[in-house]
Short mmCIF file of C-alpha atoms and ligand atoms in Angstrom, two decimals:
data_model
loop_
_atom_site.label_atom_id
_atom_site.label_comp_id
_atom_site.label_asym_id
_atom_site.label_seq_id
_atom_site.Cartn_x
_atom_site.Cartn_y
_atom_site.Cartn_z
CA UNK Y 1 83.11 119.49 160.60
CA UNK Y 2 83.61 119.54 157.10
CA UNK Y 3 84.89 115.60 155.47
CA UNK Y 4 83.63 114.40 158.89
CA UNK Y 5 80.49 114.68 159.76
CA UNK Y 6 78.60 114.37 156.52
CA UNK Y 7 80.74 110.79 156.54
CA UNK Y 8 78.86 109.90 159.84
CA UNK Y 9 75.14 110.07 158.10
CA UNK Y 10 73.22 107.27 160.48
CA UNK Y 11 70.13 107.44 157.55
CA UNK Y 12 72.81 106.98 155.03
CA UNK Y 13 74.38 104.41 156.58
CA UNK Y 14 71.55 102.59 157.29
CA UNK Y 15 70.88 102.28 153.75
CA UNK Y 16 74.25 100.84 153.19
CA UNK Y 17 73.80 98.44 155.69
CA UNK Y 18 70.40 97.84 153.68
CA UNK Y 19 72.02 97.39 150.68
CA UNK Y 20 74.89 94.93 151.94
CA UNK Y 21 71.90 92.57 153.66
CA UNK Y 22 69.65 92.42 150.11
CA UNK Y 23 72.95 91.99 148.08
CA UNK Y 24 74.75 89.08 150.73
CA UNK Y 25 73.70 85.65 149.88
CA UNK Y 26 76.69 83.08 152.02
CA UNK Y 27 79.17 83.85 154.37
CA UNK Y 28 82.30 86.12 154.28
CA UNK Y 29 85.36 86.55 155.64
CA UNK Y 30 86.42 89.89 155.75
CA UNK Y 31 89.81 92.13 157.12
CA UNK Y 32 90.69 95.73 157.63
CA UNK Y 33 94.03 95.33 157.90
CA UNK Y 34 94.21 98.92 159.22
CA UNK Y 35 94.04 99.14 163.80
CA UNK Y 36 92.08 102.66 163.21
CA UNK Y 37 89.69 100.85 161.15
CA UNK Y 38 89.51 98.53 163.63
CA UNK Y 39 88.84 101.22 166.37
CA UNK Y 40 85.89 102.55 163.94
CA UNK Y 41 84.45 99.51 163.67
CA UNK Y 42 84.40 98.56 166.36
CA UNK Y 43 83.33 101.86 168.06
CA UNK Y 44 80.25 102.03 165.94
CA UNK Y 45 79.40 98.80 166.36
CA UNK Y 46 79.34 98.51 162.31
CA UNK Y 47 80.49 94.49 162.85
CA UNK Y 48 77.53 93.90 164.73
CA UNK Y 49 74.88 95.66 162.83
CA UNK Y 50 76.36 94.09 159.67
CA UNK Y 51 74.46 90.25 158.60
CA UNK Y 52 75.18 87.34 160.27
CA UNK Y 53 76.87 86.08 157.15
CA UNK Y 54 79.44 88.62 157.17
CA UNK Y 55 82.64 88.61 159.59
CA UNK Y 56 85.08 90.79 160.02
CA UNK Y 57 88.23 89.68 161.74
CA UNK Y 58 90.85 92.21 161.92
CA UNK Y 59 94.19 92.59 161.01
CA UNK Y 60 97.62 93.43 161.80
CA UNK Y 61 97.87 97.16 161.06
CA UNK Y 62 98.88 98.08 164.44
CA UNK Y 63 102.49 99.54 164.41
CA UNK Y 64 103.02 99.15 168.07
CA UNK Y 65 101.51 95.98 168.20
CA UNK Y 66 103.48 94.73 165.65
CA UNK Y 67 107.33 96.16 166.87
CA UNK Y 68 109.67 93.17 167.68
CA UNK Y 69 109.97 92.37 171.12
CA UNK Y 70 113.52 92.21 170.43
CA UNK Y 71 113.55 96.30 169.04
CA UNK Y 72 111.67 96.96 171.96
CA UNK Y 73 113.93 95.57 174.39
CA UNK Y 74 116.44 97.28 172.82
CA UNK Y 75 114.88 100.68 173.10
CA UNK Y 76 114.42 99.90 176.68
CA UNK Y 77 118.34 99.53 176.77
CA UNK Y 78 119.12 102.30 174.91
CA UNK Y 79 116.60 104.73 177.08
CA UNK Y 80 118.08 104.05 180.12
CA UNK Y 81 121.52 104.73 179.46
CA UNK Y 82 123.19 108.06 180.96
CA UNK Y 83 123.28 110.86 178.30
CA UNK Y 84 120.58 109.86 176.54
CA UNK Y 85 117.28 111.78 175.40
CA UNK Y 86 114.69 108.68 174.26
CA UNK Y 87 112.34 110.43 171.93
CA UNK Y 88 108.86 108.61 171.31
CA UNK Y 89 105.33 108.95 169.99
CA UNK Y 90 102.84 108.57 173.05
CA UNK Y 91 101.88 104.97 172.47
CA UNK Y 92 105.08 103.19 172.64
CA UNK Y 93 105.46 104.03 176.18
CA UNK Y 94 103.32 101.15 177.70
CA UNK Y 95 104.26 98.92 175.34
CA UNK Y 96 105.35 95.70 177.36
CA UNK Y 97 108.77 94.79 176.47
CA UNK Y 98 110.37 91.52 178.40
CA UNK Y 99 109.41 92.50 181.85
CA UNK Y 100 109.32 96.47 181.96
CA UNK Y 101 108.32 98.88 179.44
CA UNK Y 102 109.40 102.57 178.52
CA UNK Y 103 107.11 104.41 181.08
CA UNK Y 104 108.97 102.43 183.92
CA UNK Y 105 112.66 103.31 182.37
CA UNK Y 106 111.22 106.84 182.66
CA UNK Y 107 110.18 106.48 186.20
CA UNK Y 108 113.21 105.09 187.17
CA UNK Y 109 115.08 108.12 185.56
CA UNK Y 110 115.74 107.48 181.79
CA UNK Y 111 115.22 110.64 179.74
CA UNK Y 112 111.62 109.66 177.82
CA UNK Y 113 110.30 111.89 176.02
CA UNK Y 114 107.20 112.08 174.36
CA UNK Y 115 106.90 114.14 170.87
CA UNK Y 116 104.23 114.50 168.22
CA UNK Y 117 106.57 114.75 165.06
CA UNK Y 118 109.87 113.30 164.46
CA UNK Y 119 111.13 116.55 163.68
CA UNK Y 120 110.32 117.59 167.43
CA UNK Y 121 112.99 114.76 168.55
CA UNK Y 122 115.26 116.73 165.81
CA UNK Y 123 114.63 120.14 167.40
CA UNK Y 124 115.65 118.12 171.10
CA UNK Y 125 119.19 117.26 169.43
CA UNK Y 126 119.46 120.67 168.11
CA UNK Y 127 118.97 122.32 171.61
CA UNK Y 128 120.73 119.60 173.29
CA UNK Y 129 124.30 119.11 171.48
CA UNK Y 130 125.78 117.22 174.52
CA UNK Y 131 123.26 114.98 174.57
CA UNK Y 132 122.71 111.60 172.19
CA UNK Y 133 118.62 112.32 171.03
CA UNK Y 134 117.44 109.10 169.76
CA UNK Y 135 114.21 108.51 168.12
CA UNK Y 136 112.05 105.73 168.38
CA UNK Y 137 110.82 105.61 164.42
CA UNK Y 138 108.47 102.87 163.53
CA UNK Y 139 105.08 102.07 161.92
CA UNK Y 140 103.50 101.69 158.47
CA UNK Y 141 103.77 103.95 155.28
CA UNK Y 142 101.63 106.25 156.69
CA UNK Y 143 104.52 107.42 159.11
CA UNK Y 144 107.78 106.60 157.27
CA UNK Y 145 107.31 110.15 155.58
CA UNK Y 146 107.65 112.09 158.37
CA UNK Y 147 110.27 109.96 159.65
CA UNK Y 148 112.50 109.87 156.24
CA UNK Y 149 112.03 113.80 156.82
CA UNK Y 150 113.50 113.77 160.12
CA UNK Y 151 116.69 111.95 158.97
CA UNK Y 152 116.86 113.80 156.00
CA UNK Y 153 117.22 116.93 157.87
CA UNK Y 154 119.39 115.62 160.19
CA UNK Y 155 121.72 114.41 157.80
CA UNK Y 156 121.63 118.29 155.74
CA UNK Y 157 122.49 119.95 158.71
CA UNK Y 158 125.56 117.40 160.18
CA UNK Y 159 123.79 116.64 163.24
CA UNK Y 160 125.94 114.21 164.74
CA UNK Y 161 124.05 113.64 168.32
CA UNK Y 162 120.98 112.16 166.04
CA UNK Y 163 119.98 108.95 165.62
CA UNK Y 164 116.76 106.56 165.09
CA UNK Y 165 115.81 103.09 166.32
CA UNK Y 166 113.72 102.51 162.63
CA UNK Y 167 111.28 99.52 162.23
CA UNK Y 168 109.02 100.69 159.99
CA UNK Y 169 106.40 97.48 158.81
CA UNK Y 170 104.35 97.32 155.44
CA UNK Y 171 101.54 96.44 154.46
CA UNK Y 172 101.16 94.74 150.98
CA UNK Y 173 103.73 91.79 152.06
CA UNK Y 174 101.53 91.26 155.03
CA UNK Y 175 98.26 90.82 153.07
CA UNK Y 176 100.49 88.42 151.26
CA UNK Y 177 101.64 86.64 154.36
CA UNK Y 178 97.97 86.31 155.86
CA UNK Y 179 96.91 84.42 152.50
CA UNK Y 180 99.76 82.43 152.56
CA UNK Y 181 98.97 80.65 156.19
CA UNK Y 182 97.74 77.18 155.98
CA UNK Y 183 95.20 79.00 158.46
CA UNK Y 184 93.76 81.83 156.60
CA UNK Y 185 90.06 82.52 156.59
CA UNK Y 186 90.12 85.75 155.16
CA UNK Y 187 88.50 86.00 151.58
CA UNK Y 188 88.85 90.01 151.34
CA UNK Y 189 90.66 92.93 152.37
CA UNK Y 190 89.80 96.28 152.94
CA UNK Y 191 92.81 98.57 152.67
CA UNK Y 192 94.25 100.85 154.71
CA UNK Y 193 93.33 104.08 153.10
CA UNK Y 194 96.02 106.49 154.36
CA UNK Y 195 98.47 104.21 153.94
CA UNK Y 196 97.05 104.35 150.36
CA UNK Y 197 97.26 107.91 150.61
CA UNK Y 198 101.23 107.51 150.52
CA UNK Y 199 101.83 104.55 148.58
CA UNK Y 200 99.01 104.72 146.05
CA UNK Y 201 97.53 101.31 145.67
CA UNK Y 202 99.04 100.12 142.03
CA UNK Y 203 101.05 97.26 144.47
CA UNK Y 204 97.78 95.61 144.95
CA UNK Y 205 96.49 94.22 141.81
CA UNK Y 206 98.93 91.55 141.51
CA UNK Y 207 98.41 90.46 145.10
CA UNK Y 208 94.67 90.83 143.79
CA UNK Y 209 95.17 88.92 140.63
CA UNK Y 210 97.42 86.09 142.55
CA UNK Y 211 95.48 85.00 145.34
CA UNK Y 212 91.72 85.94 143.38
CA UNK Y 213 91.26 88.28 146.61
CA UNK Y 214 88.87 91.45 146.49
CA UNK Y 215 90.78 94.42 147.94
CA UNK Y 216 88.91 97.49 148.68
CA UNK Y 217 90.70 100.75 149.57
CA UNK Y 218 88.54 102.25 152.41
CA UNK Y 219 88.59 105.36 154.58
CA UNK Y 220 87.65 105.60 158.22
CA UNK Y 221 84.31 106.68 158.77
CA UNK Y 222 81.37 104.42 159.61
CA UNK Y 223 79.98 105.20 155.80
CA UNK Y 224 83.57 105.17 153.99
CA UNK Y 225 83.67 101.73 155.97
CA UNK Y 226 80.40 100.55 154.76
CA UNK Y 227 80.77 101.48 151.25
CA UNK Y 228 84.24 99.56 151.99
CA UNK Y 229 82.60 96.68 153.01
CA UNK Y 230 79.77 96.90 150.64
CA UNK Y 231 82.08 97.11 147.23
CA UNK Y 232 83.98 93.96 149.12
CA UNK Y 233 81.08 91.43 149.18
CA UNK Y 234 79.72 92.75 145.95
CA UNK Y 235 82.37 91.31 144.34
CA UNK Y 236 82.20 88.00 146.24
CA UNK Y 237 79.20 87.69 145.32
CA UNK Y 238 79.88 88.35 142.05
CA UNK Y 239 83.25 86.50 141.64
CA UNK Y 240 85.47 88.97 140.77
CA UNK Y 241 88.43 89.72 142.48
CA UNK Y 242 89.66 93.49 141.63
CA UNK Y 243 90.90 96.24 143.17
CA UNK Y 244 88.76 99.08 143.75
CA UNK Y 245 88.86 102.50 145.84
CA UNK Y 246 85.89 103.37 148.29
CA UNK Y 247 88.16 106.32 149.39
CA UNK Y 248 88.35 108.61 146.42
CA UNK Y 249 88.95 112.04 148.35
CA UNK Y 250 92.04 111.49 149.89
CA UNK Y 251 93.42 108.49 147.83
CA UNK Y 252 94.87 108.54 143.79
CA UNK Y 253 96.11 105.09 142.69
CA UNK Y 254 99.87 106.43 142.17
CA UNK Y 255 99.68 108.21 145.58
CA UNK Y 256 101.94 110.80 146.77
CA UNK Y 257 104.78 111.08 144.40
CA UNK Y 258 107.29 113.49 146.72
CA UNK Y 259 106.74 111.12 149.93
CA UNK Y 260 107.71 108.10 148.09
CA UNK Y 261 110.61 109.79 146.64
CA UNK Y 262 111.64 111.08 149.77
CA UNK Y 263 111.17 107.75 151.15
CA UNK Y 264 113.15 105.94 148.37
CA UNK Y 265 116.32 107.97 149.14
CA UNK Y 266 116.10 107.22 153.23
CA UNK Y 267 115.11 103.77 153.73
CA UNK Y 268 115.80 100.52 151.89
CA UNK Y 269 113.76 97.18 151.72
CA UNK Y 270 114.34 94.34 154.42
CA UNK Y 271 113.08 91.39 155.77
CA UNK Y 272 111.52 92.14 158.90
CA UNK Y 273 110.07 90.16 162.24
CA UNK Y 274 106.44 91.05 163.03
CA UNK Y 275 106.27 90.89 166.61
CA UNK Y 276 103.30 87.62 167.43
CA UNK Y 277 103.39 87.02 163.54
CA UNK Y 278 107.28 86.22 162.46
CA UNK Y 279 109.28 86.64 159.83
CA UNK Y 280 107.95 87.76 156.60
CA UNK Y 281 110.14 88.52 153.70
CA UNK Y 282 110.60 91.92 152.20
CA UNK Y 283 108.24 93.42 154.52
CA UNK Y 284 110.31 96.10 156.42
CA UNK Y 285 112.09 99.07 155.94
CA UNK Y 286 115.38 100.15 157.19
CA UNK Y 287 117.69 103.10 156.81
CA UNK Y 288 119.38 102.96 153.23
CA UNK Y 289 122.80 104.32 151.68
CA UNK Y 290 123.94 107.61 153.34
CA UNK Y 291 121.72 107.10 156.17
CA UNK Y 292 124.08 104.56 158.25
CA UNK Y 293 125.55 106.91 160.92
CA UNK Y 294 121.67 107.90 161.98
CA UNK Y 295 121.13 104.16 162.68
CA UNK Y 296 120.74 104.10 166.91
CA UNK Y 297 121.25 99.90 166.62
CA UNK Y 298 124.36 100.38 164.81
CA UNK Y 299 125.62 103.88 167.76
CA UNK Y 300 124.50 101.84 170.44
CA UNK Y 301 125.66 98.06 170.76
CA UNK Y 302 123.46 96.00 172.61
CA UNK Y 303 123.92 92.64 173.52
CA UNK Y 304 122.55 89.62 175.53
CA UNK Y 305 118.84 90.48 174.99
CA UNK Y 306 117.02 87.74 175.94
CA UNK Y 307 113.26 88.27 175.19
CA UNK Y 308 110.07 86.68 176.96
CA UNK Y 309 106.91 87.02 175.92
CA UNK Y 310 104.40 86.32 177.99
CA UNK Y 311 103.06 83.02 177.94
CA UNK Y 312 99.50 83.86 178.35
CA UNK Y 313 98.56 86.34 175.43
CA UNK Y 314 97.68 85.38 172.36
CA UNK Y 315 98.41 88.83 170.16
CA UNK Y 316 99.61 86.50 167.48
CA UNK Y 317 96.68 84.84 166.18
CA UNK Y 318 94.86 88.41 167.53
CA UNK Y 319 97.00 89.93 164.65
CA UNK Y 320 96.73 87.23 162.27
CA UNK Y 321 92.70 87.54 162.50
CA UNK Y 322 92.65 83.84 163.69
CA UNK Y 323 91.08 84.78 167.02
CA UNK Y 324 89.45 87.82 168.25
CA UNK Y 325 90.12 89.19 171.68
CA UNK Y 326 87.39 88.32 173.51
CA UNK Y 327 88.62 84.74 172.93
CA UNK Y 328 91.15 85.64 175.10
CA UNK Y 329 91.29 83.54 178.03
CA UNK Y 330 93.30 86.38 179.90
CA UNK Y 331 91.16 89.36 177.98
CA UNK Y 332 89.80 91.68 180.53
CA UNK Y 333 91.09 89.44 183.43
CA UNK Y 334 94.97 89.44 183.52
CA UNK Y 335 94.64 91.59 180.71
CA UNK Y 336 93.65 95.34 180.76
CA UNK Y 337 94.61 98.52 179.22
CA UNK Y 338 95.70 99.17 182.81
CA UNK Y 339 97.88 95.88 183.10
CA UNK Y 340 98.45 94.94 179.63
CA UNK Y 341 100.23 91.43 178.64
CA UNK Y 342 100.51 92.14 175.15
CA UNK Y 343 101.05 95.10 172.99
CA UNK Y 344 97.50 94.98 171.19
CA UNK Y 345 95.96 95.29 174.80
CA UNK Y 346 98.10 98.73 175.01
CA UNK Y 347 98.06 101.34 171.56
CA UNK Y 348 95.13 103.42 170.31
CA UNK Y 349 95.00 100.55 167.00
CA UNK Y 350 95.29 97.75 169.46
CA UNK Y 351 92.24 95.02 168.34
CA UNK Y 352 92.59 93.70 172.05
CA UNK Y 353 92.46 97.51 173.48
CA UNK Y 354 89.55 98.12 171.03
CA UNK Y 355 87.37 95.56 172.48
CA UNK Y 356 88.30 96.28 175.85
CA UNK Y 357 87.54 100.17 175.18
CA UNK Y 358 83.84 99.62 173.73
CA UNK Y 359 83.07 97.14 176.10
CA UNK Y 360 82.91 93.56 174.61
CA UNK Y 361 83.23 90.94 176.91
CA UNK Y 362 81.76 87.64 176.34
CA UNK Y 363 80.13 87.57 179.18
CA UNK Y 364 78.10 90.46 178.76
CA UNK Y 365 76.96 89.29 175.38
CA UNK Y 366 75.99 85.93 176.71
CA UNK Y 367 73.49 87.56 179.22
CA UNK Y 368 70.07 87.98 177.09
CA UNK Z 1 99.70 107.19 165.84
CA UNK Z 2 97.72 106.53 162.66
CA UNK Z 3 94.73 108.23 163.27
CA UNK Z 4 94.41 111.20 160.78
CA UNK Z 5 91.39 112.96 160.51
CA UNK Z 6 91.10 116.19 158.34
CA UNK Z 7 91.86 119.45 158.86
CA UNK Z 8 91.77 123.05 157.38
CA UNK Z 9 95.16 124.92 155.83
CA UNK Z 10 94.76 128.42 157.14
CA UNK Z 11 98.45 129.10 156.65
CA UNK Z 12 101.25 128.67 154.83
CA UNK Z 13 105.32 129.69 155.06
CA UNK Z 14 108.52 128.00 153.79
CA UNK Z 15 108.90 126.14 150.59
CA UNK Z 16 110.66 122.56 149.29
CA UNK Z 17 111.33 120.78 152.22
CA UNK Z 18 110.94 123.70 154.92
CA UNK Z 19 107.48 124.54 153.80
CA UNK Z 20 104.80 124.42 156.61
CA UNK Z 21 101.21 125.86 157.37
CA UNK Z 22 98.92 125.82 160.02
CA UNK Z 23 95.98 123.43 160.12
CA UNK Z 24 93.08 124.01 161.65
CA UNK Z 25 91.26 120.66 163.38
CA UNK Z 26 87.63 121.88 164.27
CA UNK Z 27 88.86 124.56 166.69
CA UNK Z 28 92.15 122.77 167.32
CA UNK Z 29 95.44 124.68 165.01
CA UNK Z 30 98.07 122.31 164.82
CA UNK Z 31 101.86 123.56 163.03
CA UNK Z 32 102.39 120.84 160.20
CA UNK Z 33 104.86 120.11 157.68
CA UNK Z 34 103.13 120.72 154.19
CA UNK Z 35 106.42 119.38 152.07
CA UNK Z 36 104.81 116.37 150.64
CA UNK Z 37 101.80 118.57 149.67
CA UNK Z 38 103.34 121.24 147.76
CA UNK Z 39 100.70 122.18 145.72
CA UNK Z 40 98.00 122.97 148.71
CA UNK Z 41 96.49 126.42 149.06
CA UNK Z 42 95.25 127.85 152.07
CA UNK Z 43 91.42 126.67 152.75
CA UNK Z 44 91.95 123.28 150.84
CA UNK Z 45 91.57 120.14 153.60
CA UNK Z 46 94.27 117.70 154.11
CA UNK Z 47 94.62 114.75 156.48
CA UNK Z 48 97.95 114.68 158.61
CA UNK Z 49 100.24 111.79 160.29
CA UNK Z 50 102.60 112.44 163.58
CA UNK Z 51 103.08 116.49 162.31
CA UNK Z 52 103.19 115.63 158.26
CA UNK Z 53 100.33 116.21 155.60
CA UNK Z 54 100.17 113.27 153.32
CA UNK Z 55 97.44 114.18 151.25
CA UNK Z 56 95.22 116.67 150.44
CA UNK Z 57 91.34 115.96 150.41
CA UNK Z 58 89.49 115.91 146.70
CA UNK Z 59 86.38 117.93 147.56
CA UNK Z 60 84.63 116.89 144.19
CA UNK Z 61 85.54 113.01 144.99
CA UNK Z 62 83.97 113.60 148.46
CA UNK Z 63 80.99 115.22 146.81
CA UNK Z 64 80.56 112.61 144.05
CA UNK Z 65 80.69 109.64 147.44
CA UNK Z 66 78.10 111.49 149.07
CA UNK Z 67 75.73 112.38 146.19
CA UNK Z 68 76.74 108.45 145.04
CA UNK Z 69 75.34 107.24 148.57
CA UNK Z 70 72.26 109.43 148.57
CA UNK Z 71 71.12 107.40 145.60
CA UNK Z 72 71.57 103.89 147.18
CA UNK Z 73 67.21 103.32 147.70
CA UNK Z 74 65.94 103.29 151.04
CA UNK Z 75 65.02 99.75 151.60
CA UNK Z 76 63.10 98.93 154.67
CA UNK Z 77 64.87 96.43 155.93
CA UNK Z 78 64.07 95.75 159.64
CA UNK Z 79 67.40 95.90 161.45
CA UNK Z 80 67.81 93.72 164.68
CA UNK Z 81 67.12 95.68 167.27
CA UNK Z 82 69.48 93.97 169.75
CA UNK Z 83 71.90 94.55 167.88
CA UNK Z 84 71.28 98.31 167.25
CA UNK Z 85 70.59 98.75 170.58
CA UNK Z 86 74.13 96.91 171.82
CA UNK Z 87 76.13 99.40 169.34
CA UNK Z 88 74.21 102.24 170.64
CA UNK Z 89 75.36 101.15 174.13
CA UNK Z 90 78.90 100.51 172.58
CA UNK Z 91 79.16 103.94 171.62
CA UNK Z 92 77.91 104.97 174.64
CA UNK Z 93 80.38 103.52 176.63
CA UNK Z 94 83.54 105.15 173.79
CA UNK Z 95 82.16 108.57 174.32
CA UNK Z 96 82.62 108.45 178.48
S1 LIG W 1 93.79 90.20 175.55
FE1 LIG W 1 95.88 90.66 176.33
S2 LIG W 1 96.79 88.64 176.68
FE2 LIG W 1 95.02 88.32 175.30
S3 LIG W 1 95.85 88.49 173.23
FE3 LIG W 1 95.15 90.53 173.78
S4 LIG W 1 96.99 91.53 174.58
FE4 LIG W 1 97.44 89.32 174.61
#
């Protein structure tokens, strides 16, 4: 398949891993902050055929992994009420909020509903006028556009029995929270290239220039991930710190123009709660001027949430790249896709569900 | 949610905000809002988010990476077999 395939080369990619060995001379720490890049990895097994010398922990870029507990107890609320349709991409669903999670609200009645687009949750609302058709709209830049679409329709055509449950996440202010923590190893980034797609990637050179922190744009296949990687420790090795684009077919440094106009008018800038991370500043967005009667939190009060995570996952310092799953003490034991403790064990960009999906438990490695 | 791969326009209807096409994913057509890719013509590849385009695909920037990575010299590097063979396996196990 055409932009695929030719992207999957094993001789090619072989001779990128060639050229990262002869060109690494010391150890590096290096993120995708991106969960699909983490699934690619991962999946190819590009971390272990990599040198020693270079590590790649992985980052936060997991939208359902990342959703307050607090939003998602809400949800929860807000999906079981009478008269409401609870519209939701696919992954949410087993998300664990405190003590149940969206499939069991549906089990036990609530009106879940699973679309592929926002604008399917809009179509619901316009078949459904006696019904209140909420939509459950988080995730990075990569799916506020087709979210600011949905409430910009909404809003042209006076639907009144639409609203959204909006956390959308970002990523620049979390690279910047990562290298702010006492903790942080990480000495590189690859970016998340469709997130680049929308936003363009002009935001990072002064995170670049700040922290003297490579950041690579980088697609998704093994050899856009390699030539990621590659372009990363070059310029450790070199001592520059730049930004730089290994993902030149679907990525321009101003990005696309109408989305980000689009996006401008719907949302606004907010501080935001990264669910196993905290609080970091700026690093949210939320529905802007106009847009206030399409806000679900505001149509549906809901009080005396009292969250609990559970006390034996560790998705935080998963997320923050301090610890990788398999570290776990409950990974693949309390833990599993099947049972999940934490959201990361649960979504399709989950780094816990990643290692659990391709197989790598400790154990297995420790047997020669 | 975020995993966009790329996909064929083999047709388009609507303009400004309404316009939309048909994308073809290796066998799979999928209806998608083209509106933040107005200038895409039918054949040209884009890569698509939860039912939205975002961008469309640079064939001569994909060519120039390719032809780019052709030239990289084939060093002989012996690669550790374990750990060939335990990605191997890894993959394996992902394609059940
Ligand atoms: S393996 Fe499960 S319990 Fe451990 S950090 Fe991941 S999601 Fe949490």
């Amino acid at each position: 398949m055409k932009y695929l395939e030719e992207f999957r080369d094993p001789d090619l990619a072989r001779r990128l891993l060639d050229d990262i060995a002869r060109i690494t001379t010391k150890h590096h720490v290096l993120m995708e902050v991106c969960g699909g890049q983490t699934h690619s990895i991962i999946r190819n097994g590009i971390d272990r055929l990599l040198p020693d010398e270079i590590e790649m922990v992985h980052g936060p870029g997991c939208p359902v992994c990342v959703t307050p507990l607090e939003t998602i107890d809400k949800a929860l609320e807000i999906a079981s009420r009478d008269g409401v349709v609870f519209c939701s991409f696919g992954d949410m669903l087993r998300v664990p909020g405190s003590g149940r999670d969206l499939f069991s609200v549906k089990s036990t009645g609530g009106d879940v509903r699973i679309v592929y687009s926002p604008l399917d949750a809009v179509q619901i609302a316009r078949d459904n006028p006696d019904r209140e058709v909420v939509f459950f709209g988080i995730g990075f830049e990569t799916t506020a556009p087709a979210n600011a679409m949905a409430l910009y329709q909404a809003r042209q055509e006076g639907l009144t029995n639409f609203s959204m449950l909006v956390s959308h996440v970002l990523v620049p202010p979390a690279i910047r929270a990562i290298l702010d923590s006492p903790t942080n190893r990480v000495e590189a980034f690859l970016a998340a290239g469709h997130v680049c797609s929308v936003m363009g990637y002009e935001e990072y050179y002064p995170i670049a220039e700040q922290y003297g922190t490579p950041i690579v744009v980088t697609g998704f296949e093994p050899l856009d991930l390699l030539q990621g990687i590659k372009m990363a420790v070059l310029q450790l090795e070199e001592g520059r710190a730049e930004v730089e684009n290994a993902y030149q077919r679907a990525v321009t440094r101003g990005g696309n123009v109408p989305a980000q106009q689009m996006l401008a008018d719907v949302f606004t800038t907010v501080d935001r709660n990264w669910r196993g991370i905290g609080a970091i500043p700026r690093s949210g967005w939320a529905l802007g001027a106009g847009y206030e009667a399409f806000d679900a939190a505001e149509r549906f009060t809901v009080t005396d949430i009292d969250t609990v995570e559970s006390p034996l996952c560790h998705a935080g310092e998963v997320l923050r790249g301090t610890l990788k799953p398999d570290e776990c003490p409950a990974f693949g034991k309390e833990c599993t896709p099947r049972t999940p403790l934490g959201a990361t064990m649960v979504s399709a960009e989950g780094a816990c569900a990643a290692y659990y999906l391709y197989g790598r438990f400790k154990e297995l490695e420790a047997t020669p | 949610m975020c995993l966009g791969i790329p996909g064929k326009v083999i047709e388009i209807t609507g303009e400004g905000v309404t316009m939309t096409g048909k994308v073809d994913f290796d066998g799979i057509v999928k209806e998608v809002s083209l509106a933040y890719v107005p200038e895409i013509s039918i054949g040209d590849y884009t890569i698509v988010h939860v039912g939205f385009a975002i961008t469309q695909l640079d064939e001569k920037a994909a060519l120039e990476t390719l032809a780019h990575l052709q030239e990289i010299e084939a060093v002989a590097i012996e690669l550790d077999p374990g750990a060939a063979l335990a990605a191997e396996e890894a993959i394996a196990k992902g394609d059940e």
